[in-house]
XYZ file of C-alpha atoms in Angstrom:
579
model
C 0.106 0.078 0.253
C 2.988 2.570 0.625
C 3.827 2.220 -3.147
C 0.587 3.343 -4.138
C 0.100 6.721 -2.162
C 2.199 9.803 -2.037
C 3.850 10.701 0.513
C 2.396 13.945 1.454
C -1.349 13.721 2.127
C -2.845 15.055 -1.270
C -6.805 16.570 -1.043
C -7.540 16.675 -4.565
C -9.880 19.375 -5.581
C -13.671 18.860 -6.652
C -12.411 19.494 -10.065
C -9.779 17.225 -9.404
C -11.909 14.670 -8.860
C -14.114 15.442 -11.165
C -11.072 14.782 -13.939
C -9.990 11.452 -12.079
C -13.216 9.786 -12.171
C -13.128 10.688 -15.834
C -10.443 8.152 -15.976
C -11.055 6.013 -12.937
C -14.391 5.646 -11.125
C -12.464 4.960 -8.237
C -12.992 8.359 -5.754
C -9.374 6.713 -3.813
C -7.271 7.008 -6.958
C -7.761 11.208 -7.146
C -5.653 10.649 -3.600
C -3.523 8.087 -4.729
C -0.458 7.253 -7.095
C -2.999 5.493 -9.766
C -4.786 8.290 -11.143
C -1.636 9.302 -12.515
C -1.260 7.778 -16.078
C 2.555 8.017 -15.978
C 2.726 5.920 -13.053
C -0.128 3.301 -14.552
C 2.538 2.684 -17.108
C 5.246 1.904 -14.938
C 3.306 0.427 -12.309
C 4.830 -3.408 -13.169
C 8.027 -1.934 -12.209
C 7.177 -1.956 -8.806
C 7.547 -5.710 -8.842
C 11.021 -5.521 -6.926
C 10.081 -3.806 -4.609
C 7.261 -5.403 -3.480
C 6.596 -8.168 -0.249
C 3.182 -9.358 -1.004
C 1.618 -9.026 -3.971
C 2.962 -8.704 -7.951
C 1.289 -6.068 -10.137
C 1.047 -6.837 -14.060
C -0.942 -4.421 -16.415
C -3.853 -2.466 -15.929
C -7.125 -2.177 -17.749
C -8.971 1.151 -19.244
C -9.952 2.257 -15.850
C -7.171 2.609 -14.373
C -7.754 -0.363 -12.296
C -4.414 -2.373 -11.811
C -4.040 -6.467 -12.532
C -2.814 -8.208 -9.519
C -1.146 -11.195 -9.881
C -3.261 -14.351 -7.567
C -1.265 -17.448 -6.374
C -1.169 -20.600 -5.052
C -1.866 -20.746 -1.203
C -3.388 -23.108 1.215
C -6.252 -22.449 3.998
C -3.538 -21.044 5.985
C -1.986 -18.025 3.674
C 0.799 -19.872 3.050
C 2.284 -19.596 -1.040
C 2.578 -23.413 -2.593
C 5.047 -24.613 -4.813
C 3.508 -26.681 -8.197
C 4.668 -29.695 -5.600
C 1.882 -28.099 -2.554
C 5.972 -27.287 -0.511
C 5.134 -24.159 1.648
C 7.100 -21.242 0.220
C 8.864 -19.276 3.160
C 7.106 -15.727 3.171
C 10.600 -14.124 3.642
C 12.332 -16.143 0.614
C 13.547 -14.089 -1.856
C 12.423 -16.176 -4.442
C 8.891 -16.654 -3.546
C 7.334 -15.376 -6.723
C 9.735 -17.084 -8.821
C 8.914 -20.331 -7.183
C 5.488 -19.778 -6.472
C 2.291 -21.172 -8.835
C 0.525 -17.885 -10.561
C -3.231 -19.338 -11.144
C -3.104 -17.768 -14.872
C -6.142 -18.779 -16.786
C -5.321 -21.796 -18.872
C -6.370 -20.510 -22.311
C -4.229 -17.331 -21.401
C -1.341 -19.388 -21.080
C -1.807 -21.068 -24.560
C -1.829 -17.277 -26.499
C -5.699 -16.940 -26.340
C -7.501 -14.165 -26.697
C -11.472 -13.478 -26.157
C -12.032 -13.758 -30.184
C -10.447 -17.712 -29.616
C -13.551 -18.266 -27.636
C -16.159 -16.039 -28.382
C -17.115 -16.298 -32.092
C -20.218 -14.875 -34.601
C -22.869 -15.266 -32.271
C -21.030 -14.004 -29.002
C -19.822 -10.777 -30.417
C -22.840 -9.984 -32.806
C -25.835 -11.251 -30.955
C -28.692 -12.783 -32.449
C -31.324 -10.033 -32.309
C -32.776 -10.699 -29.302
C -32.325 -8.796 -26.107
C -30.769 -10.783 -22.864
C -30.855 -9.548 -19.182
C -26.977 -10.453 -18.621
C -24.168 -11.239 -21.448
C -24.073 -14.655 -19.918
C -27.552 -15.388 -21.319
C -26.718 -14.263 -24.500
C -23.509 -16.403 -24.886
C -23.176 -19.407 -27.610
C -19.716 -21.122 -26.350
C -19.957 -23.792 -23.790
C -16.889 -25.784 -23.091
C -18.127 -29.359 -23.874
C -18.334 -27.709 -27.802
C -14.736 -27.814 -27.948
C -13.508 -30.223 -25.371
C -16.224 -32.543 -25.576
C -17.820 -34.807 -22.681
C -16.816 -38.544 -21.304
C -19.318 -39.632 -23.393
C -18.275 -38.263 -26.824
C -16.154 -35.833 -28.953
C -17.297 -32.711 -29.297
C -19.276 -31.933 -33.012
C -18.269 -28.463 -33.202
C -22.152 -26.419 -32.975
C -22.637 -24.541 -30.113
C -24.736 -25.281 -27.312
C -24.955 -22.156 -25.692
C -28.200 -20.424 -24.838
C -27.728 -17.530 -27.318
C -27.728 -20.122 -30.248
C -26.012 -23.256 -32.346
C -23.216 -21.559 -34.179
C -21.318 -23.890 -36.520
C -17.445 -23.599 -35.750
C -16.874 -26.260 -38.255
C -17.245 -23.710 -40.966
C -15.212 -20.749 -38.995
C -11.949 -19.467 -40.635
C -8.838 -17.537 -39.416
C -6.825 -15.217 -41.696
C -4.783 -18.107 -41.660
C -6.768 -21.134 -42.435
C -9.806 -23.208 -40.900
C -10.086 -22.160 -37.114
C -10.702 -25.756 -36.116
C -9.336 -28.954 -37.591
C -8.931 -32.624 -36.968
C -5.887 -34.646 -37.154
C -7.063 -38.482 -36.744
C -8.581 -37.919 -32.761
C -6.995 -35.119 -31.873
C -8.917 -31.525 -32.367
C -6.457 -28.324 -33.085
C -7.201 -24.605 -33.240
C -5.681 -22.078 -34.966
C -5.523 -18.482 -33.448
C -7.326 -15.473 -34.321
C -4.978 -12.675 -33.694
C -1.296 -14.746 -33.989
C -0.036 -16.094 -37.346
C 1.048 -19.747 -36.944
C 0.365 -20.544 -33.573
C -1.302 -23.135 -32.834
C -2.775 -25.652 -29.722
C -4.374 -29.038 -29.133
C -7.613 -28.959 -27.483
C -7.552 -31.948 -24.534
C -10.578 -34.060 -24.944
C -12.724 -35.096 -21.964
C -13.080 -38.394 -23.165
C -9.305 -39.359 -23.488
C -8.778 -38.550 -20.113
C -10.768 -41.042 -18.650
C -9.926 -43.550 -21.135
C -6.554 -45.950 -19.340
C -5.514 -46.487 -22.895
C -4.802 -42.853 -24.012
C -1.723 -41.004 -23.068
C -3.512 -38.139 -21.878
C -5.132 -40.365 -19.143
C -5.445 -38.545 -15.765
C -6.786 -40.820 -12.822
C -8.052 -37.613 -11.082
C -9.999 -36.597 -14.047
C -11.359 -40.064 -14.099
C -12.423 -40.759 -10.704
C -14.000 -36.883 -10.848
C -15.964 -37.544 -13.533
C -17.493 -41.168 -13.733
C -17.639 -41.520 -9.604
C -21.171 -42.283 -9.198
C -23.743 -41.350 -6.518
C -22.732 -43.758 -3.948
C -19.352 -42.182 -3.708
C -17.659 -45.574 -3.906
C -17.472 -46.930 -7.810
C -16.050 -45.335 -9.893
C -14.384 -45.817 -13.533
C -16.623 -46.890 -15.891
C -18.894 -44.742 -17.918
C -22.938 -45.322 -17.613
C -24.823 -46.023 -20.382
C -25.894 -43.589 -23.017
C -29.224 -41.864 -20.875
C -28.083 -42.532 -17.657
C -24.958 -40.355 -16.707
C -27.999 -37.716 -14.872
C -29.408 -39.983 -13.054
C -26.189 -42.232 -11.916
C -23.125 -40.027 -11.866
C -22.109 -37.692 -8.943
C -20.937 -35.137 -11.498
C -22.657 -35.012 -14.880
C -22.833 -32.093 -16.667
C -26.408 -32.255 -16.756
C -26.142 -30.545 -12.936
C -22.928 -29.666 -11.968
C -21.333 -26.523 -14.847
C -17.320 -27.528 -15.517
C -16.470 -24.550 -13.995
C -17.146 -25.925 -10.632
C -14.032 -27.749 -10.499
C -11.849 -25.904 -13.178
C -12.061 -22.185 -11.229
C -8.427 -21.849 -9.368
C -9.709 -18.616 -7.831
C -12.870 -16.553 -7.949
C -13.086 -12.534 -7.270
C -15.322 -11.641 -4.448
C -16.023 -7.798 -4.020
C -17.969 -7.403 -0.865
C -19.237 -3.795 -0.922
C -18.726 -0.995 -3.008
C -19.917 2.238 -1.918
C -21.523 4.809 -4.509
C -21.614 8.140 -2.761
C -24.206 9.942 -5.126
C -23.213 14.334 -5.253
C -25.813 16.977 -6.211
C -23.725 19.502 -6.120
C -21.617 19.364 -9.133
C -22.603 20.099 -12.634
C -20.684 17.219 -14.944
C -21.502 15.734 -18.033
C -22.320 11.828 -17.831
C -19.358 9.813 -18.740
C -20.138 7.666 -21.775
C -23.295 9.234 -22.367
C -22.694 11.414 -25.608
C -22.174 14.571 -22.721
C -25.439 14.732 -21.063
C -25.354 16.925 -18.395
C -25.731 16.067 -14.586
C -25.944 17.636 -11.022
C -24.932 14.276 -9.698
C -21.627 13.140 -9.876
C -21.107 9.616 -8.528
C -18.010 7.754 -7.642
C -17.321 3.926 -7.462
C -15.696 2.836 -4.362
C -14.789 -1.173 -4.379
C -14.611 -2.035 -0.203
C -13.666 -5.284 -0.246
C -11.823 -7.227 -3.218
C -10.698 -10.649 -2.251
C -9.793 -13.920 -4.522
C -9.560 -16.481 -1.433
C -13.297 -17.004 -1.234
C -14.938 -19.831 -3.567
C -18.394 -20.049 -3.184
C -21.183 -21.886 -5.469
C -24.972 -21.767 -5.833
C -27.131 -22.730 -8.432
C -27.162 -20.959 -11.506
C -30.188 -19.643 -13.863
C -32.918 -21.164 -15.542
C -30.873 -20.000 -19.412
C -27.991 -22.710 -17.455
C -30.581 -25.429 -17.150
C -30.342 -24.844 -13.007
C -26.586 -26.314 -12.964
C -24.606 -26.166 -9.789
C -21.779 -22.887 -10.664
C -19.438 -20.678 -9.472
C -21.188 -17.714 -7.470
C -19.482 -14.567 -6.238
C -20.408 -11.474 -4.635
C -20.316 -8.565 -7.247
C -23.614 -6.730 -6.305
C -22.937 -5.615 -2.869
C -23.283 -2.160 -3.225
C -24.095 0.418 -0.299
C -25.013 3.752 -1.658
C -25.152 7.450 -0.366
C -26.739 10.461 -1.365
C -25.695 14.473 -0.430
C -28.009 17.352 -1.547
C -26.761 20.386 -3.035
C -26.487 21.817 0.620
C -23.534 18.980 1.149
C -26.068 17.023 3.648
C -25.898 13.523 3.710
C -29.226 12.966 3.392
C -28.778 8.628 3.361
C -25.174 7.210 4.074
C -23.855 3.783 2.986
C -27.210 1.649 2.529
C -28.226 -1.128 1.692
C -30.548 -1.472 -1.367
C -33.385 -3.863 -1.919
C -34.949 -5.876 -5.049
C -38.273 -5.554 -5.501
C -39.055 -9.023 -4.836
C -37.784 -7.993 -1.274
C -34.663 -9.399 -1.179
C -31.416 -7.862 0.269
C -29.132 -5.705 -2.806
C -25.970 -7.791 -1.269
C -26.476 -10.300 -3.983
C -24.358 -12.893 -5.246
C -24.527 -13.685 -8.984
C -23.289 -16.706 -11.135
C -20.080 -15.788 -13.132
C -17.474 -17.540 -15.454
C -14.542 -16.509 -13.497
C -12.335 -16.884 -17.017
C -9.541 -18.899 -14.211
C -9.578 -21.909 -15.850
C -6.707 -24.250 -13.836
C -4.795 -26.663 -14.995
C -3.429 -30.005 -13.699
C -2.850 -29.336 -9.586
C -4.438 -26.375 -9.336
C -8.064 -27.792 -10.098
C -10.616 -28.217 -7.042
C -10.292 -31.405 -5.135
C -12.815 -33.146 -3.158
C -12.470 -31.214 0.493
C -13.107 -28.229 -1.478
C -16.344 -28.838 -1.950
C -17.769 -31.331 0.306
C -16.451 -32.099 4.200
C -13.317 -33.701 4.697
C -12.680 -37.100 6.574
C -11.303 -35.358 9.573
C -14.549 -32.940 9.568
C -11.527 -30.259 9.770
C -13.217 -27.637 6.986
C -16.298 -26.774 8.526
C -15.751 -23.074 8.131
C -14.905 -23.434 4.745
C -18.102 -25.798 3.857
C -20.095 -22.423 5.799
C -17.844 -20.010 3.527
C -18.525 -22.210 0.333
C -22.654 -22.708 1.027
C -22.762 -18.970 1.298
C -23.846 -19.185 5.182
C -20.549 -16.859 5.795
C -18.029 -16.980 8.374
C -18.093 -13.244 9.853
C -14.628 -12.339 7.959
C -16.197 -9.693 5.577
C -18.845 -8.052 7.827
C -19.302 -4.288 6.786
C -19.396 -2.279 9.598
C -20.035 1.211 8.019
C -18.770 4.109 9.288
C -20.377 4.671 12.393
C -20.120 2.674 15.805
C -23.377 2.587 17.471
C -22.218 2.160 21.558
C -24.778 1.271 23.836
C -24.159 2.682 27.188
C -26.898 1.256 29.780
C -28.425 4.127 31.914
C -26.275 6.307 29.696
C -28.129 6.241 26.911
C -26.104 5.304 23.201
C -23.860 7.380 21.028
C -23.319 7.088 17.284
C -19.520 7.398 17.147
C -17.586 7.959 13.332
C -14.593 6.117 13.629
C -13.883 6.185 9.296
C -12.733 8.814 7.252
C -15.461 10.783 5.334
C -13.689 10.248 2.116
C -12.726 7.027 -0.442
C -11.208 5.516 0.955
C -13.033 5.217 3.658
C -10.081 3.938 6.097
C -10.438 3.519 9.762
C -9.143 6.303 12.231
C -5.493 5.188 13.331
C -5.108 2.486 10.485
C -2.461 1.077 8.606
C -4.680 2.349 5.768
C -5.155 5.841 6.841
C -1.427 5.934 7.973
C -0.701 6.057 3.936
C -3.827 7.286 2.389
C -4.259 9.922 5.174
C -0.257 10.829 7.153
C -1.455 13.981 7.829
C -4.672 13.187 9.650
C -3.453 9.929 10.800
C -0.692 12.020 12.769
C -3.308 14.167 14.435
C -5.145 11.338 15.654
C -1.959 9.430 16.975
C -0.459 12.930 18.576
C -4.527 13.505 19.877
C -3.798 9.997 21.792
C -6.061 7.767 19.671
C -9.266 9.171 21.003
C -12.532 9.518 19.100
C -13.765 13.046 19.681
C -17.016 13.030 17.592
C -20.619 11.411 18.907
C -24.210 11.404 18.848
C -25.907 11.448 21.736
C -29.578 9.755 22.612
C -31.140 9.470 26.483
C -32.463 5.871 27.021
C -33.469 4.524 29.974
C -30.939 1.671 30.004
C -29.982 0.587 26.405
C -28.933 -3.303 26.846
C -28.193 -4.619 23.790
C -28.330 -3.277 19.957
C -28.416 -3.725 16.466
C -28.309 -2.140 13.282
C -30.195 -2.433 9.989
C -30.608 0.235 7.103
C -31.978 3.197 9.132
C -33.334 2.339 11.915
C -31.353 0.932 15.393
C -33.389 -2.032 17.452
C -32.518 -1.860 20.975
C -33.204 -3.326 24.390
C -33.765 -0.483 26.450
C -34.483 -2.338 30.039
C -37.660 -0.473 31.421
C -38.412 0.970 28.469
C -38.979 -1.973 26.450
C -38.257 -2.548 23.076
C -37.453 0.339 21.088
C -36.413 1.508 17.730
C -34.392 4.407 16.651
C -34.479 6.320 13.583
C -30.567 7.140 12.655
C -31.345 7.528 9.067
C -29.643 11.504 9.319
C -26.648 9.531 11.507
C -24.319 11.651 9.111
C -26.502 14.254 8.065
C -25.148 17.905 9.255
C -28.308 19.818 8.543
C -29.910 18.025 12.076
C -28.952 19.061 15.238
C -30.678 15.922 16.372
C -29.582 13.104 14.440
C -30.843 10.074 16.620
C -34.684 10.160 17.634
C -37.716 8.236 18.306
C -39.226 9.427 14.763
C -39.151 12.256 12.578
C -42.323 13.233 13.711
C -45.623 12.913 16.280
C -46.270 9.732 17.471
C -49.348 10.056 15.425
C -47.389 9.611 12.019
C -44.613 6.640 13.502
C -43.978 5.151 16.543
C -41.718 2.360 16.994
C -41.738 0.765 20.355
C -43.113 -2.246 22.255
C -43.725 -2.107 26.357
C -42.426 -4.664 28.203
C -41.058 -4.912 31.652
C -37.827 -4.933 31.103
C -36.114 -5.650 27.774
C -32.639 -7.615 28.036
C -31.179 -8.260 24.590
C -32.304 -7.998 21.410
C -31.465 -9.771 17.857
C -32.444 -9.363 13.640
C -32.437 -12.962 11.898
C -30.266 -10.413 9.725
C -28.648 -7.315 9.135
C -29.471 -7.759 5.440
C -32.566 -6.014 4.411
C -34.980 -8.851 3.680
C -38.136 -8.405 3.039
C -41.065 -11.076 3.193
C -43.904 -8.654 3.087
C -42.992 -7.340 -0.633
C -44.932 -8.762 -3.925
C -44.278 -11.880 -5.257
C -43.477 -12.502 -9.121
C -44.027 -15.860 -10.144
C -42.068 -14.891 -13.666
C -39.119 -13.456 -11.873
C -38.518 -17.492 -10.337
C -37.462 -15.851 -6.800
C -37.460 -18.192 -3.757
C -40.066 -16.710 -1.518
C -38.036 -14.635 1.543
C -39.068 -16.889 4.444
C -41.558 -14.894 7.327
C -38.851 -15.272 9.997
C -37.048 -11.561 8.231
C -39.849 -9.578 9.452
C -39.160 -10.253 12.981
C -37.539 -9.352 15.618
C -36.805 -10.819 18.663
C -36.620 -9.610 21.987
C -35.625 -10.815 25.589
C -37.356 -9.568 28.544
C -36.843 -10.399 32.290
C -40.159 -11.303 33.316
C -41.746 -12.108 29.728
C -38.885 -14.203 28.557
C -39.278 -13.665 24.372
C -40.930 -11.617 22.493
C -41.498 -11.468 18.965
C -42.527 -8.380 16.992
C -42.690 -7.903 12.983
C -40.939 -4.733 12.006
C -41.145 -5.769 8.085
C -43.082 -2.534 7.809
C -39.458 -0.788 8.320
C -38.484 -2.266 5.369
C -40.800 -1.587 2.063
C -40.613 2.206 2.286
C -43.771 2.921 3.163
C -43.554 6.051 5.481
C -47.444 5.973 6.781
C -47.162 2.296 8.354
C -44.233 2.309 10.549
C -46.499 1.197 14.329
C -46.109 -2.092 16.095
C -49.450 -2.791 16.526
C -50.749 -5.588 19.345
C -51.536 -8.020 16.440
C -47.713 -8.085 15.608
C -46.264 -8.642 18.934
C -46.569 -12.637 20.098
C -45.137 -12.977 23.711
C -43.890 -16.392 25.288
C -44.168 -16.076 28.737
């Protein structure tokens, strides 16, 4: 990180930030060095000085490509034989396994997989690019049952690849049972395409026992080696093409973007980038919060991919803020909610283009409970249940202070990157601010207070803070304007009189409160079958409160998620008490 920021703190002006975002939508680039095109041109020259990462090139937005290497689950670098490489080894990156895509390593480019239909479309509109693709892995590599026909099988339609040509000759050609492909871009570059059917054939020179085991293992988990009779593979095989996408086993790593902050400012008149110069008063930057390569997760793919098992990733975890013309944050770091009521912290199936070769494919214990039963946290992450390693806390820490009420304390920078005060990131991105914080005894000096009877427990969801207030019972505070300088009282029981909003439930002595999730999942919204979404469980509409005398109290709070300001009440019919 210290190589990415100037030694002297840079505080970009509004004009500098605007110019930077025209090239790179990440606001941090205006504060760092990578907003400078000259720096980007030479970024790979830093590699000899870097201890923890290696850079490659950068793309048109100025985002820098970072090399991903093979690690074990403890974070140790591994060589091709699986041996640990010491972190202080001077040649560690030379010995480490760079997890580059196998197609890229062969010299392939985009047009060597994506042909006429993928490039020009078929005249139909699709909701996403994956739905429009014609190519599938089996169109070139075949299956365990047969070699490819070279006719595409993707959702975008059928392309006859047998008739395709490059400037140097036919794109595909067979020599006996071996399939070859010519490069579209590079003369005289030809590569052989491995055939799946050869990897399971003990008589073939391409036979691989691990491949044969994975591809022919039956559902009983014991027998393998033989291919079932035609038509029986989907029913008998554990990992048949009809229910498991190829990339599930052949993805060496996946990018996961946990949180992207989009702060919109309505006090700058700027042209819309890449939209014909139309002027707007709303200026928005795009700020990744967490980008990781060590997370691997699986889910069920979309209808157009026949609901097969697929690699999924966090790529829509958006939090939004909005500043008005008076520079008041009318909402800050709020999650979005879909029309069906699901949280906008979404996961998507994704073909990662990190196809792996021998030694870097997934093994059994990457997707199944190990024999030693020592990969439970990994399995929790794999299945999307989470492990608590990428929680988004937000700029404000809410502190329950018993009879002292509660406080909202900002503990990060307002601007992006929103570094925590006193952190290493603040030290390198905001060295002046960091110095003042350290010299001041590392004390947080800003906070917003609200009185209460005896706040014993709190939990934040969206713009509401749910509390157990001792003799005050269960109380929900409105914290929508906690970051709004236009409000003198930033934490309130309601922004209007109790006639317009009342979000408290009297109990003898509330001691704790918990929500099923801090994500905004709303089961009360209209469900449309055409969207093919699962129903949101009714449990997400409830909050659970413990009380000294009444035991467990359940309160329906789903109305705080539906966007309707006229129904923010907890009536008697919405309360269940378990004495």
